[in-house]
Every structure is written in C-alpha cells, then in structure tokens.
C-alpha cells in the first residue's frame, strides 16, 4: 500500500514508517499542510489530529477515497466523532503498538477489497438479469420461509437478487446437492438469511428433514419440480414469452445432466430412462459420468 504519515512526532512517524516499510508498504512522512494537500494519491493516510487544527478536514476531504486512520492523544468530539463523521475510517490512541495499527490497516484494506468485489458482482448480476423476463411479484409481502418454484434456476436467482436489493438483505448460499448439506444446516446459527438451491435433488426423507430444520427461519428454497408437496408458501415463476431462455441451446450432456438431476426423485429409473430414450444401463453410466448420486 502507498501510505502517507501525517505526524509531527518525528520518532513515532519514523517508527511507523520503518515497520510498515519492512512489511512491503511504501511510506511518506509529511508535516506541512501545503505538502499534504499537494501529495499524490494514497491508499491510506495516518493522520495526527493535533497537527493542522481545522485544516484536518481539508486533508480528510482530499483523501476521502483512501483509508484514513486518526492518530489521537485523547478521545473527544473534536478528535474522533467529527473527523469520522467527515470521512475518516477509524482512530488509534497514543501510545499504541505499531502491530495494532498494522492490524487496522489490514482490516480496512481487506474491507475495501470486499466492497469493490461486491460492487462489481452487483453490477454484473444487474446487467445479467436485466435481459431475463419474468412476471412481477410483490416481494415485500412474501413471508419466510418460502419456496421459489421455477422451471429455470436462473429465474429463481433473479427473483432472489431483486429481493436482496429491495429488502437490503444479504443471503448465504447453500447447495443442497452438496455432501452433508443438511448437517451444515442443522449446525447453522441462521444469523443471516439463507438461500437453498436444488431442493429437487433431495430424497423424500431428506426433504422431510429439511422442512423441520427451516421452520420459522429466514430461508428461501428453490426447486425446479412443480409437483413437490411443500408445506410452506410458494412463489411460482414462469418464463415470459417475450424473453428469457428460449434461445438458449443446451449441449446433449447439459440436457441429460439437468433432466436426471431434476427428475430422478420424481420418476423411477425405468420411467426416467424411457423418457430420455436410453437404457437403464446408459442411465447408470451417465450418472457416473456426471457425478450424480442416485436419489430415491
């Protein structure tokens, strides 16, 4: 990181710079307000609150896109509350261990990376889902737990994306076809809403077990099987005739994998293989090829 140290206690500034430089950071120490305001872009600014008086707010404004950590001698409204309200990220009180300062820098660097990743993915999904047409639902009236039933998983994903934005919720994803998914759920603290995908791949007894786990929890479950007997509220999604995935062509392998995964819990192997136009032996071979466990 490119780090600017604005501190008139020479020994402290040099100690900080020495430690951060040893960790691979690029440091610059400045004590003149003109030099600070003329400095180039920095990833982080360590700003003493007793060096520039009211001009500290000009520094905070200049580096508003950087990580700003205040170096303070004591805690009061002028040293902490007002600068943080103006845009500083955090503070550390003197005397302090440089290691604690490094921990704060690492924390905010990681936090900024996560914010940028989240922003990028949000823009991507917004663009991606914008071309997918489905009927409108009153999302705010939907009560947890509930199921999204759709012939296409991406329609369900779009619904959840819009729900997440509208209600300002952050969902944790769990794929129910993963090994030990139900054990994971039983040990879940449900501190945030969950989105459970591929309910249709579960066996009957696993579905009953899942129903028991999610009672009165903030959970959304998706399935592509319209004939499920589900004891919870359901949102049924259908592709709009004016758009969606009508022009999407699956490969033969993608088609077989989708049909086997979605309907092996609905039809016995004899019926499923007949509908696919293959033998039961071929069905077994395709399960092995695609890594699909046999469900009953």
PDB file of C-alpha atoms in Angstrom:
ATOM      1  CA  UNK A   1       0.000   0.000   0.000  1.00  0.00           C
ATOM      2  CA  UNK A   2       1.044   3.621  -0.551  1.00  0.00           C
ATOM      3  CA  UNK A   3       0.771   5.175   2.897  1.00  0.00           C
ATOM      4  CA  UNK A   4       1.042   8.831   3.888  1.00  0.00           C
ATOM      5  CA  UNK A   5       2.018   9.502   7.520  1.00  0.00           C
ATOM      6  CA  UNK A   6       0.992  12.962   8.740  1.00  0.00           C
ATOM      7  CA  UNK A   7       2.576  13.193  12.183  1.00  0.00           C
ATOM      8  CA  UNK A   8       4.852  15.840  13.775  1.00  0.00           C
ATOM      9  CA  UNK A   9       6.214  13.495  16.438  1.00  0.00           C
ATOM     10  CA  UNK A  10       9.321  12.505  14.486  1.00  0.00           C
ATOM     11  CA  UNK A  11      10.201   9.370  16.443  1.00  0.00           C
ATOM     12  CA  UNK A  12       6.660   7.997  16.201  1.00  0.00           C
ATOM     13  CA  UNK A  13       6.391   8.763  12.481  1.00  0.00           C
ATOM     14  CA  UNK A  14       9.724   7.083  11.744  1.00  0.00           C
ATOM     15  CA  UNK A  15       8.848   4.028  13.861  1.00  0.00           C
ATOM     16  CA  UNK A  16       5.599   3.593  11.968  1.00  0.00           C
ATOM     17  CA  UNK A  17       7.302   4.082   8.603  1.00  0.00           C
ATOM     18  CA  UNK A  18      10.063   1.604   9.478  1.00  0.00           C
ATOM     19  CA  UNK A  19       7.598  -1.114  10.476  1.00  0.00           C
ATOM     20  CA  UNK A  20       5.296  -0.600   7.502  1.00  0.00           C
ATOM     21  CA  UNK A  21       8.219  -0.480   5.055  1.00  0.00           C
ATOM     22  CA  UNK A  22       9.506  -3.800   6.437  1.00  0.00           C
ATOM     23  CA  UNK A  23       6.098  -5.265   5.597  1.00  0.00           C
ATOM     24  CA  UNK A  24       6.345  -4.138   1.984  1.00  0.00           C
ATOM     25  CA  UNK A  25       4.420  -0.859   2.134  1.00  0.00           C
ATOM     26  CA  UNK A  26       5.576   2.406   0.564  1.00  0.00           C
ATOM     27  CA  UNK A  27       5.610   5.225   3.148  1.00  0.00           C
ATOM     28  CA  UNK A  28       5.912   9.008   3.001  1.00  0.00           C
ATOM     29  CA  UNK A  29       6.090  11.330   6.027  1.00  0.00           C
ATOM     30  CA  UNK A  30       4.799  14.911   5.717  1.00  0.00           C
ATOM     31  CA  UNK A  31       4.194  17.661   8.290  1.00  0.00           C
ATOM     32  CA  UNK A  32       3.393  20.702   6.162  1.00  0.00           C
ATOM     33  CA  UNK A  33      -0.234  21.295   5.188  1.00  0.00           C
ATOM     34  CA  UNK A  34       0.664  22.501   1.685  1.00  0.00           C
ATOM     35  CA  UNK A  35       2.745  19.397   1.023  1.00  0.00           C
ATOM     36  CA  UNK A  36      -0.039  17.171   2.279  1.00  0.00           C
ATOM     37  CA  UNK A  37      -2.687  18.819   0.108  1.00  0.00           C
ATOM     38  CA  UNK A  38      -0.375  18.586  -2.917  1.00  0.00           C
ATOM     39  CA  UNK A  39       0.525  14.945  -2.301  1.00  0.00           C
ATOM     40  CA  UNK A  40      -0.407  12.301  -4.858  1.00  0.00           C
ATOM     41  CA  UNK A  41      -2.957   9.536  -4.486  1.00  0.00           C
ATOM     42  CA  UNK A  42      -2.513   7.304  -1.440  1.00  0.00           C
ATOM     43  CA  UNK A  43      -4.075   4.028  -0.380  1.00  0.00           C
ATOM     44  CA  UNK A  44      -4.021   5.020   3.290  1.00  0.00           C
ATOM     45  CA  UNK A  45      -3.383   8.136   5.413  1.00  0.00           C
ATOM     46  CA  UNK A  46      -2.306   8.057   9.057  1.00  0.00           C
ATOM     47  CA  UNK A  47      -3.411  11.467  10.243  1.00  0.00           C
ATOM     48  CA  UNK A  48      -2.499  13.100  13.546  1.00  0.00           C
ATOM     49  CA  UNK A  49      -5.431  15.138  14.825  1.00  0.00           C
ATOM     50  CA  UNK A  50      -3.307  17.753  16.630  1.00  0.00           C
ATOM     51  CA  UNK A  51      -1.175  18.888  13.713  1.00  0.00           C
ATOM     52  CA  UNK A  52      -3.348  21.103  11.489  1.00  0.00           C
ATOM     53  CA  UNK A  53      -6.314  22.227  13.596  1.00  0.00           C
ATOM     54  CA  UNK A  54      -9.392  22.834  11.442  1.00  0.00           C
ATOM     55  CA  UNK A  55      -7.346  22.132   8.289  1.00  0.00           C
ATOM     56  CA  UNK A  56      -7.611  18.466   9.150  1.00  0.00           C
ATOM     57  CA  UNK A  57     -10.975  18.448   7.349  1.00  0.00           C
ATOM     58  CA  UNK A  58      -9.338  19.625   4.127  1.00  0.00           C
ATOM     59  CA  UNK A  59      -6.970  16.649   4.398  1.00  0.00           C
ATOM     60  CA  UNK A  60      -9.842  14.248   5.048  1.00  0.00           C
ATOM     61  CA  UNK A  61     -11.730  15.626   2.048  1.00  0.00           C
ATOM     62  CA  UNK A  62      -8.693  15.323  -0.234  1.00  0.00           C
ATOM     63  CA  UNK A  63      -8.130  11.684   0.712  1.00  0.00           C
ATOM     64  CA  UNK A  64     -11.805  10.707   1.023  1.00  0.00           C
ATOM     65  CA  UNK A  65     -11.225   7.694  -1.250  1.00  0.00           C
ATOM     66  CA  UNK A  66      -8.333   6.445   0.920  1.00  0.00           C
ATOM     67  CA  UNK A  67      -8.256   4.620   4.238  1.00  0.00           C
ATOM     68  CA  UNK A  68      -7.877   7.318   6.911  1.00  0.00           C
ATOM     69  CA  UNK A  69      -6.834   6.362  10.438  1.00  0.00           C
ATOM     70  CA  UNK A  70      -6.634   9.130  13.014  1.00  0.00           C
ATOM     71  CA  UNK A  71      -3.677   9.227  15.410  1.00  0.00           C
ATOM     72  CA  UNK A  72      -5.066  10.791  18.598  1.00  0.00           C
ATOM     73  CA  UNK A  73      -3.713  11.649  22.058  1.00  0.00           C
ATOM     74  CA  UNK A  74      -7.112  11.576  23.787  1.00  0.00           C
ATOM     75  CA  UNK A  75     -10.727  10.890  22.878  1.00  0.00           C
ATOM     76  CA  UNK A  76     -13.224  13.715  22.494  1.00  0.00           C
ATOM     77  CA  UNK A  77     -15.735  15.023  19.998  1.00  0.00           C
ATOM     78  CA  UNK A  78     -13.237  17.138  18.046  1.00  0.00           C
ATOM     79  CA  UNK A  79     -10.585  14.409  17.842  1.00  0.00           C
ATOM     80  CA  UNK A  80     -12.796  11.450  16.990  1.00  0.00           C
ATOM     81  CA  UNK A  81     -16.515  11.991  16.342  1.00  0.00           C
ATOM     82  CA  UNK A  82     -16.317  14.970  13.985  1.00  0.00           C
ATOM     83  CA  UNK A  83     -13.394  13.685  11.854  1.00  0.00           C
ATOM     84  CA  UNK A  84     -15.033  10.263  11.491  1.00  0.00           C
ATOM     85  CA  UNK A  85     -18.322  11.907  10.528  1.00  0.00           C
ATOM     86  CA  UNK A  86     -16.334  13.898   7.949  1.00  0.00           C
ATOM     87  CA  UNK A  87     -14.972  10.729   6.365  1.00  0.00           C
ATOM     88  CA  UNK A  88     -12.151   9.229   8.459  1.00  0.00           C
ATOM     89  CA  UNK A  89     -12.410   5.452   8.912  1.00  0.00           C
ATOM     90  CA  UNK A  90     -11.066   4.808  12.399  1.00  0.00           C
ATOM     91  CA  UNK A  91      -8.725   6.046  15.131  1.00  0.00           C
ATOM     92  CA  UNK A  92      -5.950   4.735  17.347  1.00  0.00           C
ATOM     93  CA  UNK A  93      -4.928   6.339  20.629  1.00  0.00           C
ATOM     94  CA  UNK A  94      -1.317   7.121  21.510  1.00  0.00           C
ATOM     95  CA  UNK A  95       0.700   5.416  22.793  1.00  0.00           C
ATOM     96  CA  UNK A  96      -0.048   2.322  20.722  1.00  0.00           C
ATOM     97  CA  UNK A  97       1.655  -0.794  19.453  1.00  0.00           C
ATOM     98  CA  UNK A  98       2.522  -0.454  15.773  1.00  0.00           C
ATOM     99  CA  UNK A  99       1.236  -4.017  15.329  1.00  0.00           C
ATOM    100  CA  UNK A 100      -2.248  -2.812  16.314  1.00  0.00           C
ATOM    101  CA  UNK A 101      -2.044  -0.076  13.692  1.00  0.00           C
ATOM    102  CA  UNK A 102      -0.985  -2.665  11.107  1.00  0.00           C
ATOM    103  CA  UNK A 103      -3.989  -4.802  12.086  1.00  0.00           C
ATOM    104  CA  UNK A 104      -6.336  -1.873  11.469  1.00  0.00           C
ATOM    105  CA  UNK A 105      -4.739  -1.140   8.090  1.00  0.00           C
ATOM    106  CA  UNK A 106      -5.022  -4.795   7.051  1.00  0.00           C
ATOM    107  CA  UNK A 107      -8.659  -4.840   8.163  1.00  0.00           C
ATOM    108  CA  UNK A 108      -9.655  -1.799   6.121  1.00  0.00           C
ATOM    109  CA  UNK A 109      -7.622  -2.920   3.107  1.00  0.00           C
ATOM    110  CA  UNK A 110      -9.496  -6.240   3.124  1.00  0.00           C
ATOM    111  CA  UNK A 111     -12.798  -4.426   3.709  1.00  0.00           C
ATOM    112  CA  UNK A 112     -12.190  -2.169   0.691  1.00  0.00           C
ATOM    113  CA  UNK A 113     -11.379  -5.185  -1.473  1.00  0.00           C
ATOM    114  CA  UNK A 114     -14.619  -6.875  -0.421  1.00  0.00           C
ATOM    115  CA  UNK A 115     -16.616  -3.696  -1.118  1.00  0.00           C
ATOM    116  CA  UNK A 116     -15.129  -3.477  -4.617  1.00  0.00           C
ATOM    117  CA  UNK A 117     -15.798  -7.151  -5.292  1.00  0.00           C
ATOM    118  CA  UNK A 118     -19.373  -6.784  -4.057  1.00  0.00           C
ATOM    119  CA  UNK A 119     -19.905  -3.694  -6.202  1.00  0.00           C
ATOM    120  CA  UNK A 120     -18.511  -5.466  -9.284  1.00  0.00           C
ATOM    121  CA  UNK A 121     -20.667  -8.554  -8.792  1.00  0.00           C
ATOM    122  CA  UNK A 122     -23.767  -6.428  -8.152  1.00  0.00           C
ATOM    123  CA  UNK A 123     -23.229  -4.547 -11.410  1.00  0.00           C
ATOM    124  CA  UNK A 124     -22.598  -7.795 -13.258  1.00  0.00           C
ATOM    125  CA  UNK A 125     -25.748  -9.504 -11.939  1.00  0.00           C
ATOM    126  CA  UNK A 126     -27.834  -6.384 -12.536  1.00  0.00           C
ATOM    127  CA  UNK A 127     -26.725  -6.395 -16.182  1.00  0.00           C
ATOM    128  CA  UNK A 128     -27.076 -10.179 -16.495  1.00  0.00           C
ATOM    129  CA  UNK A 129     -30.573 -10.374 -15.019  1.00  0.00           C
ATOM    130  CA  UNK A 130     -31.805  -7.292 -16.910  1.00  0.00           C
ATOM    131  CA  UNK A 131     -32.222  -9.399 -20.075  1.00  0.00           C
ATOM    132  CA  UNK A 132     -34.283 -12.060 -18.295  1.00  0.00           C
ATOM    133  CA  UNK A 133     -38.035 -11.515 -18.328  1.00  0.00           C
ATOM    134  CA  UNK A 134     -40.376 -12.937 -15.696  1.00  0.00           C
ATOM    135  CA  UNK A 135     -43.658 -11.928 -14.116  1.00  0.00           C
ATOM    136  CA  UNK A 136     -43.715  -9.332 -11.362  1.00  0.00           C
ATOM    137  CA  UNK A 137     -44.287 -10.212  -7.691  1.00  0.00           C
ATOM    138  CA  UNK A 138     -44.864  -8.124  -4.600  1.00  0.00           C
ATOM    139  CA  UNK A 139     -41.645  -9.122  -2.879  1.00  0.00           C
ATOM    140  CA  UNK A 140     -42.321  -7.273   0.383  1.00  0.00           C
ATOM    141  CA  UNK A 141     -45.429  -9.376   1.074  1.00  0.00           C
ATOM    142  CA  UNK A 142     -43.514 -12.652   0.958  1.00  0.00           C
ATOM    143  CA  UNK A 143     -43.017 -14.321   4.353  1.00  0.00           C
ATOM    144  CA  UNK A 144     -40.181 -16.628   5.400  1.00  0.00           C
ATOM    145  CA  UNK A 145     -39.630 -19.471   4.922  1.00  0.00           C
ATOM    146  CA  UNK A 146     -40.841 -19.834   1.345  1.00  0.00           C
ATOM    147  CA  UNK A 147     -40.073 -21.776  -1.816  1.00  0.00           C
ATOM    148  CA  UNK A 148     -39.353 -20.481  -5.314  1.00  0.00           C
ATOM    149  CA  UNK A 149     -40.679 -22.946  -7.881  1.00  0.00           C
ATOM    150  CA  UNK A 150     -39.393 -22.415 -11.402  1.00  0.00           C
ATOM    151  CA  UNK A 151     -38.559 -24.458 -14.476  1.00  0.00           C
ATOM    152  CA  UNK A 152     -35.329 -22.491 -14.752  1.00  0.00           C
ATOM    153  CA  UNK A 153     -32.953 -21.941 -11.846  1.00  0.00           C
ATOM    154  CA  UNK A 154     -31.831 -18.577 -13.206  1.00  0.00           C
ATOM    155  CA  UNK A 155     -35.348 -17.176 -12.868  1.00  0.00           C
ATOM    156  CA  UNK A 156     -35.247 -18.090  -9.183  1.00  0.00           C
ATOM    157  CA  UNK A 157     -31.814 -16.497  -8.853  1.00  0.00           C
ATOM    158  CA  UNK A 158     -33.091 -13.286 -10.430  1.00  0.00           C
ATOM    159  CA  UNK A 159     -36.020 -13.191  -8.004  1.00  0.00           C
ATOM    160  CA  UNK A 160     -33.670 -13.597  -5.045  1.00  0.00           C
ATOM    161  CA  UNK A 161     -31.301 -10.926  -6.404  1.00  0.00           C
ATOM    162  CA  UNK A 162     -34.150  -8.410  -6.663  1.00  0.00           C
ATOM    163  CA  UNK A 163     -35.438  -9.386  -3.235  1.00  0.00           C
ATOM    164  CA  UNK A 164     -31.968  -8.931  -1.741  1.00  0.00           C
ATOM    165  CA  UNK A 165     -31.721  -5.417  -3.199  1.00  0.00           C
ATOM    166  CA  UNK A 166     -35.255  -4.324  -2.347  1.00  0.00           C
ATOM    167  CA  UNK A 167     -35.163  -5.541   1.255  1.00  0.00           C
ATOM    168  CA  UNK A 168     -31.453  -4.803   1.793  1.00  0.00           C
ATOM    169  CA  UNK A 169     -30.729  -8.413   2.787  1.00  0.00           C
ATOM    170  CA  UNK A 170     -27.520 -10.392   2.367  1.00  0.00           C
ATOM    171  CA  UNK A 171     -28.124 -14.080   1.694  1.00  0.00           C
ATOM    172  CA  UNK A 172     -25.849 -17.030   2.359  1.00  0.00           C
ATOM    173  CA  UNK A 173     -25.982 -19.667  -0.386  1.00  0.00           C
ATOM    174  CA  UNK A 174     -26.083 -23.401   0.325  1.00  0.00           C
ATOM    175  CA  UNK A 175     -26.365 -26.032  -2.420  1.00  0.00           C
ATOM    176  CA  UNK A 176     -28.492 -28.917  -1.190  1.00  0.00           C
ATOM    177  CA  UNK A 177     -26.875 -31.396  -3.565  1.00  0.00           C
ATOM    178  CA  UNK A 178     -23.531 -30.916  -1.806  1.00  0.00           C
ATOM    179  CA  UNK A 179     -22.383 -33.648   0.614  1.00  0.00           C
ATOM    180  CA  UNK A 180     -23.543 -33.102   4.212  1.00  0.00           C
ATOM    181  CA  UNK A 181     -25.659 -30.059   3.272  1.00  0.00           C
ATOM    182  CA  UNK A 182     -28.330 -30.949   5.837  1.00  0.00           C
ATOM    183  CA  UNK A 183     -25.730 -31.430   8.582  1.00  0.00           C
ATOM    184  CA  UNK A 184     -24.388 -27.988   7.712  1.00  0.00           C
ATOM    185  CA  UNK A 185     -27.904 -26.566   8.023  1.00  0.00           C
ATOM    186  CA  UNK A 186     -28.503 -28.228  11.377  1.00  0.00           C
ATOM    187  CA  UNK A 187     -25.375 -26.519  12.729  1.00  0.00           C
ATOM    188  CA  UNK A 188     -26.250 -23.167  11.149  1.00  0.00           C
ATOM    189  CA  UNK A 189     -26.927 -20.249  13.514  1.00  0.00           C
ATOM    190  CA  UNK A 190     -29.195 -18.514  10.952  1.00  0.00           C
ATOM    191  CA  UNK A 191     -27.702 -15.112  11.756  1.00  0.00           C
ATOM    192  CA  UNK A 192     -28.377 -14.114   8.141  1.00  0.00           C
ATOM    193  CA  UNK A 193     -30.987 -15.274   5.595  1.00  0.00           C
ATOM    194  CA  UNK A 194     -30.218 -18.455   3.656  1.00  0.00           C
ATOM    195  CA  UNK A 195     -30.831 -19.331   0.004  1.00  0.00           C
ATOM    196  CA  UNK A 196     -31.023 -23.089  -0.502  1.00  0.00           C
ATOM    197  CA  UNK A 197     -30.635 -24.337  -4.058  1.00  0.00           C
ATOM    198  CA  UNK A 198     -31.530 -27.697  -5.678  1.00  0.00           C
ATOM    199  CA  UNK A 199     -34.211 -28.893  -3.257  1.00  0.00           C
ATOM    200  CA  UNK A 200     -35.487 -31.228  -6.000  1.00  0.00           C
ATOM    201  CA  UNK A 201     -32.301 -33.328  -5.742  1.00  0.00           C
ATOM    202  CA  UNK A 202     -33.074 -34.455  -2.176  1.00  0.00           C
ATOM    203  CA  UNK A 203     -34.601 -37.804  -1.246  1.00  0.00           C
ATOM    204  CA  UNK A 204     -38.015 -37.896   0.421  1.00  0.00           C
ATOM    205  CA  UNK A 205     -36.668 -38.372   3.948  1.00  0.00           C
ATOM    206  CA  UNK A 206     -34.116 -35.602   3.368  1.00  0.00           C
ATOM    207  CA  UNK A 207     -36.900 -33.241   2.317  1.00  0.00           C
ATOM    208  CA  UNK A 208     -38.860 -34.014   5.478  1.00  0.00           C
ATOM    209  CA  UNK A 209     -35.723 -33.356   7.492  1.00  0.00           C
ATOM    210  CA  UNK A 210     -35.220 -30.048   5.727  1.00  0.00           C
ATOM    211  CA  UNK A 211     -38.798 -28.953   6.428  1.00  0.00           C
ATOM    212  CA  UNK A 212     -38.163 -29.480  10.126  1.00  0.00           C
ATOM    213  CA  UNK A 213     -34.875 -27.519  10.074  1.00  0.00           C
ATOM    214  CA  UNK A 214     -36.206 -24.398   8.336  1.00  0.00           C
ATOM    215  CA  UNK A 215     -39.376 -23.926  10.385  1.00  0.00           C
ATOM    216  CA  UNK A 216     -39.773 -20.219  11.270  1.00  0.00           C
ATOM    217  CA  UNK A 217     -36.347 -19.392   9.804  1.00  0.00           C
ATOM    218  CA  UNK A 218     -35.339 -16.720   7.258  1.00  0.00           C
ATOM    219  CA  UNK A 219     -34.875 -19.202   4.455  1.00  0.00           C
ATOM    220  CA  UNK A 220     -35.640 -19.226   0.732  1.00  0.00           C
ATOM    221  CA  UNK A 221     -35.536 -22.572  -1.075  1.00  0.00           C
ATOM    222  CA  UNK A 222     -35.556 -23.096  -4.840  1.00  0.00           C
ATOM    223  CA  UNK A 223     -36.782 -26.130  -6.757  1.00  0.00           C
ATOM    224  CA  UNK A 224     -37.441 -26.912 -10.422  1.00  0.00           C
ATOM    225  CA  UNK A 225     -40.050 -29.577  -9.636  1.00  0.00           C
ATOM    226  CA  UNK A 226     -43.612 -28.223  -9.855  1.00  0.00           C
ATOM    227  CA  UNK A 227     -45.134 -31.392  -8.358  1.00  0.00           C
ATOM    228  CA  UNK A 228     -43.440 -31.066  -4.947  1.00  0.00           C
ATOM    229  CA  UNK A 229     -45.666 -31.350  -1.870  1.00  0.00           C
ATOM    230  CA  UNK A 230     -44.382 -28.323   0.064  1.00  0.00           C
ATOM    231  CA  UNK A 231     -45.909 -27.186   3.387  1.00  0.00           C
ATOM    232  CA  UNK A 232     -44.702 -23.606   3.010  1.00  0.00           C
ATOM    233  CA  UNK A 233     -45.625 -20.568   0.951  1.00  0.00           C
ATOM    234  CA  UNK A 234     -44.570 -20.828  -2.698  1.00  0.00           C
ATOM    235  CA  UNK A 235     -43.670 -18.309  -5.366  1.00  0.00           C
ATOM    236  CA  UNK A 236     -44.172 -19.886  -8.777  1.00  0.00           C
ATOM    237  CA  UNK A 237     -42.128 -18.317 -11.566  1.00  0.00           C
ATOM    238  CA  UNK A 238     -42.670 -18.780 -15.284  1.00  0.00           C
ATOM    239  CA  UNK A 239     -40.603 -17.573 -18.196  1.00  0.00           C
ATOM    240  CA  UNK A 240     -42.048 -14.598 -20.050  1.00  0.00           C
ATOM    241  CA  UNK A 241     -42.980 -15.395 -23.636  1.00  0.00           C
ATOM    242  CA  UNK A 242     -41.230 -12.195 -24.717  1.00  0.00           C
ATOM    243  CA  UNK A 243     -37.859 -13.123 -23.352  1.00  0.00           C
ATOM    244  CA  UNK A 244     -35.889 -15.375 -21.105  1.00  0.00           C
ATOM    245  CA  UNK A 245     -34.087 -18.504 -22.291  1.00  0.00           C
ATOM    246  CA  UNK A 246     -35.976 -19.582 -25.354  1.00  0.00           C
ATOM    247  CA  UNK A 247     -32.861 -19.069 -27.466  1.00  0.00           C
ATOM    248  CA  UNK A 248     -30.525 -20.909 -25.100  1.00  0.00           C
ATOM    249  CA  UNK A 249     -29.444 -24.257 -26.541  1.00  0.00           C
ATOM    250  CA  UNK A 250     -28.097 -26.841 -24.111  1.00  0.00           C
ATOM    251  CA  UNK A 251     -25.455 -29.371 -25.114  1.00  0.00           C
ATOM    252  CA  UNK A 252     -26.507 -33.035 -25.018  1.00  0.00           C
ATOM    253  CA  UNK A 253     -24.534 -33.562 -21.798  1.00  0.00           C
ATOM    254  CA  UNK A 254     -26.059 -30.437 -20.195  1.00  0.00           C
ATOM    255  CA  UNK A 255     -29.547 -31.647 -21.147  1.00  0.00           C
ATOM    256  CA  UNK A 256     -29.105 -35.155 -19.754  1.00  0.00           C
ATOM    257  CA  UNK A 257     -27.489 -33.856 -16.558  1.00  0.00           C
ATOM    258  CA  UNK A 258     -30.308 -31.351 -15.981  1.00  0.00           C
ATOM    259  CA  UNK A 259     -33.091 -33.893 -16.587  1.00  0.00           C
ATOM    260  CA  UNK A 260     -31.512 -36.619 -14.440  1.00  0.00           C
ATOM    261  CA  UNK A 261     -30.771 -34.231 -11.557  1.00  0.00           C
ATOM    262  CA  UNK A 262     -34.212 -32.603 -11.672  1.00  0.00           C
ATOM    263  CA  UNK A 263     -36.425 -35.649 -12.139  1.00  0.00           C
ATOM    264  CA  UNK A 264     -34.711 -38.708 -10.662  1.00  0.00           C
ATOM    265  CA  UNK A 265     -36.562 -38.091  -7.398  1.00  0.00           C
ATOM    266  CA  UNK A 266     -39.863 -37.911  -9.317  1.00  0.00           C
ATOM    267  CA  UNK A 267     -39.625 -40.930 -11.675  1.00  0.00           C
ATOM    268  CA  UNK A 268     -38.213 -44.417 -11.114  1.00  0.00           C
ATOM    269  CA  UNK A 269     -35.207 -45.342 -13.229  1.00  0.00           C
ATOM    270  CA  UNK A 270     -37.305 -47.421 -15.636  1.00  0.00           C
ATOM    271  CA  UNK A 271     -39.591 -44.469 -16.402  1.00  0.00           C
ATOM    272  CA  UNK A 272     -36.775 -41.882 -16.447  1.00  0.00           C
ATOM    273  CA  UNK A 273     -34.626 -43.871 -18.855  1.00  0.00           C
ATOM    274  CA  UNK A 274     -37.681 -44.450 -21.082  1.00  0.00           C
ATOM    275  CA  UNK A 275     -38.434 -40.712 -21.190  1.00  0.00           C
ATOM    276  CA  UNK A 276     -34.801 -39.992 -22.057  1.00  0.00           C
ATOM    277  CA  UNK A 277     -34.800 -42.668 -24.761  1.00  0.00           C
ATOM    278  CA  UNK A 278     -31.902 -44.608 -23.240  1.00  0.00           C
ATOM    279  CA  UNK A 279     -31.434 -47.902 -21.409  1.00  0.00           C
ATOM    280  CA  UNK A 280     -31.217 -48.201 -17.623  1.00  0.00           C
ATOM    281  CA  UNK A 281     -27.552 -49.164 -18.057  1.00  0.00           C
ATOM    282  CA  UNK A 282     -26.929 -45.960 -20.033  1.00  0.00           C
ATOM    283  CA  UNK A 283     -28.697 -44.005 -17.301  1.00  0.00           C
ATOM    284  CA  UNK A 284     -26.376 -45.543 -14.702  1.00  0.00           C
ATOM    285  CA  UNK A 285     -23.333 -44.714 -16.866  1.00  0.00           C
ATOM    286  CA  UNK A 286     -24.447 -41.108 -17.268  1.00  0.00           C
ATOM    287  CA  UNK A 287     -24.893 -40.738 -13.507  1.00  0.00           C
ATOM    288  CA  UNK A 288     -21.343 -41.974 -13.053  1.00  0.00           C
ATOM    289  CA  UNK A 289     -20.045 -39.656 -15.799  1.00  0.00           C
ATOM    290  CA  UNK A 290     -21.734 -36.545 -14.366  1.00  0.00           C
ATOM    291  CA  UNK A 291     -21.032 -37.442 -10.710  1.00  0.00           C
ATOM    292  CA  UNK A 292     -24.754 -37.586  -9.835  1.00  0.00           C
ATOM    293  CA  UNK A 293     -25.773 -39.609  -6.780  1.00  0.00           C
ATOM    294  CA  UNK A 294     -28.827 -41.806  -7.254  1.00  0.00           C
ATOM    295  CA  UNK A 295     -31.817 -40.397  -5.375  1.00  0.00           C
ATOM    296  CA  UNK A 296     -34.992 -42.218  -4.384  1.00  0.00           C
TER     297      UNK A 296
END
